[in-house]
Short mmCIF file of C-alpha atoms in Angstrom, two decimals:
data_model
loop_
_atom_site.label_atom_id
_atom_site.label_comp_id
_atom_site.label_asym_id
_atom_site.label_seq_id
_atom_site.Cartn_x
_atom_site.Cartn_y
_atom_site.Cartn_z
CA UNK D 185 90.33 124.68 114.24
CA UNK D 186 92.08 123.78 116.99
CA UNK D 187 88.96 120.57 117.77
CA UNK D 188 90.04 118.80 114.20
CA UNK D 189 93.26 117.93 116.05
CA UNK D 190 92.03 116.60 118.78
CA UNK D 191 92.08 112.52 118.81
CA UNK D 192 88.39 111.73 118.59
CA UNK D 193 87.50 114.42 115.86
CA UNK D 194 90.59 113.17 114.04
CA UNK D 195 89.66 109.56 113.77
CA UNK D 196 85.78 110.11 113.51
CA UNK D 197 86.94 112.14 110.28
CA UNK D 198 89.15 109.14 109.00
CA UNK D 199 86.41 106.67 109.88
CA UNK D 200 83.80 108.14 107.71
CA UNK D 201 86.21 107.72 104.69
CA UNK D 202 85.68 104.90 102.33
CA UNK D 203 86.72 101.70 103.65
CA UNK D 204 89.52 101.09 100.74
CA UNK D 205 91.06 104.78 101.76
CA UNK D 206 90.34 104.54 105.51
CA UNK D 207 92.03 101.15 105.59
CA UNK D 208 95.25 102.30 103.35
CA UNK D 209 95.28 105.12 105.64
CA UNK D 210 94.99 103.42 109.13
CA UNK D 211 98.01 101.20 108.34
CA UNK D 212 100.30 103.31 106.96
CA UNK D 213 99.81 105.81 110.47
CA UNK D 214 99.84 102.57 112.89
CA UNK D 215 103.22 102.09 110.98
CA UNK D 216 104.23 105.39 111.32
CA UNK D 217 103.31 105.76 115.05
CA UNK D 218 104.20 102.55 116.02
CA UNK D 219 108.10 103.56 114.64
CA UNK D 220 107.70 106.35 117.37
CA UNK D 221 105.95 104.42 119.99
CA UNK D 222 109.29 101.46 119.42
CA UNK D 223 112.15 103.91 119.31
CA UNK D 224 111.11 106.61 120.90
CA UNK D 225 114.75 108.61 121.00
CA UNK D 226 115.18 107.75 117.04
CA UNK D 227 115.08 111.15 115.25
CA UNK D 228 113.83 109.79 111.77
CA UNK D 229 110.69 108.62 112.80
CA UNK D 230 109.41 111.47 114.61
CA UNK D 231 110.25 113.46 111.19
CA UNK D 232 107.44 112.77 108.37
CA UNK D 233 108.32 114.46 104.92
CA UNK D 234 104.65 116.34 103.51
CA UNK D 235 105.91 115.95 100.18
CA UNK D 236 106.94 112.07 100.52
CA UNK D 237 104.69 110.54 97.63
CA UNK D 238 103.41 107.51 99.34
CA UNK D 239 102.71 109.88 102.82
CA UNK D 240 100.71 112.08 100.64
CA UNK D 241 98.93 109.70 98.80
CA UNK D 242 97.84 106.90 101.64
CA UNK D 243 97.65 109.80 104.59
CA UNK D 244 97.77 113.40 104.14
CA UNK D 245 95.47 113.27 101.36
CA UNK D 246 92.71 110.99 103.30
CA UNK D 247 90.49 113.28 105.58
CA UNK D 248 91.62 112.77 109.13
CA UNK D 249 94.81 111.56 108.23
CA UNK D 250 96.92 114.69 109.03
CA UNK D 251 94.77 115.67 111.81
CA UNK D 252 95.59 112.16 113.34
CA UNK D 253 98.91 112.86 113.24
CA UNK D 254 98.25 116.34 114.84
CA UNK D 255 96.16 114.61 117.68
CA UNK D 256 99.58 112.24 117.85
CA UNK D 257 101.72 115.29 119.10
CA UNK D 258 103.47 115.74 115.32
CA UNK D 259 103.50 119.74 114.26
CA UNK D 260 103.71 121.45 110.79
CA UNK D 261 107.42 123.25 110.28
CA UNK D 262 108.15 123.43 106.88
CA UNK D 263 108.14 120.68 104.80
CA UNK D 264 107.89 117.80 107.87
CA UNK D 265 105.47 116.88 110.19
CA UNK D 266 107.22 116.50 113.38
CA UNK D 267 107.01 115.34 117.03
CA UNK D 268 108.97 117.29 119.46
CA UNK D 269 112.23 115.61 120.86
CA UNK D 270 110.14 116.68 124.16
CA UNK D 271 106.78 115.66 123.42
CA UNK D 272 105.34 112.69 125.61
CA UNK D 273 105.28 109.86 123.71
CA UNK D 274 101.90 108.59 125.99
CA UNK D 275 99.58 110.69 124.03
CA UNK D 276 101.07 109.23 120.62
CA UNK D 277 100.49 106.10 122.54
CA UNK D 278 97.22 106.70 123.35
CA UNK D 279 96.13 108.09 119.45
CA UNK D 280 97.61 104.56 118.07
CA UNK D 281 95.69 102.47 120.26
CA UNK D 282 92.60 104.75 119.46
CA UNK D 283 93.71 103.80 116.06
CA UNK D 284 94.09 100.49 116.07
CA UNK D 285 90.77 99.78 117.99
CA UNK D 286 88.89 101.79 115.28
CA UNK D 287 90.38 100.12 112.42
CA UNK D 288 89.47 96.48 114.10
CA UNK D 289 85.80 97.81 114.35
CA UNK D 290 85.71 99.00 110.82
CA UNK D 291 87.56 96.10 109.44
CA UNK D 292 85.01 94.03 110.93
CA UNK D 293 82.06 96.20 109.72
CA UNK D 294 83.38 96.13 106.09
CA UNK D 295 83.68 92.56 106.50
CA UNK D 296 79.79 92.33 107.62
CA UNK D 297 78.69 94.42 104.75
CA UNK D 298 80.36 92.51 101.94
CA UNK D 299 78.78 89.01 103.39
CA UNK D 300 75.47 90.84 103.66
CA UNK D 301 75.95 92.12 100.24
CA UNK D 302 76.82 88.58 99.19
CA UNK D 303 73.66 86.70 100.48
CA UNK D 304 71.43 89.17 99.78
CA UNK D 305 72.68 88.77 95.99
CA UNK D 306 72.04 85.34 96.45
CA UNK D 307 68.88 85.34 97.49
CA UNK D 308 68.13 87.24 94.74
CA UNK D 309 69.62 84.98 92.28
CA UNK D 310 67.48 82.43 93.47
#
């Protein structure tokens, strides 16, 4: 549907993973976007190979990770994920630092967990 791809749907998707995949996930798009955002007239990084092993693995494989890159501006053709030579780079802009604010918050919340997991386990070792 045409709502997965929108920013919000995208990254509420990826931040319901697991934090080890969500994590993996968020950095490797930051990375990716953040190539675009830097050099935006550089043809290689607005062209993402599908079948690239470490792409697959760390984003098109996590739930919300291809639909982030949809939100982003990228499109399917072939066997690339793509962002138009004439696509405005703001609303990549705008994904990323969607991105980057959720995977702060998360980061954060994962950290909270494991030190509540950790005192409560020693409280009960007491």
């Amino acid at each position: 549907t045409a709502d997965a791809a929108t920013p919000q749907a995208a990254l509420d998707l990826l931040g319901r993973q697991p934090w080890e995949a969500q994590e993996t996930c968020s950095v490797t798009l930051t990375k990716l976007l953040e190539n675009v955002s830097k050099n935006p007239g550089e043809a290689k990084f607005r062209s993402i190979k599908r079948s690239n092993a470490a792409i697959k693995s760390k984003v098109l494989d996590c739930p919300g990770g291809t639909a982030t890159l949809l939100a982003a501006g990228f499109i399917e053709e072939d066997d690339f994920y793509t962002l138009p030579a004439d696509a405005p780079v703001g609303q990549l802009e705008d994904v990323l630092a969607a991105l980057r604010q959720q995977a702060n918050e998360n980061h954060m919340k994962h950290l909270r967990a494991v030190r509540d997991e950790k005192i409560a386990k020693e409280k009960a070792d007491e």
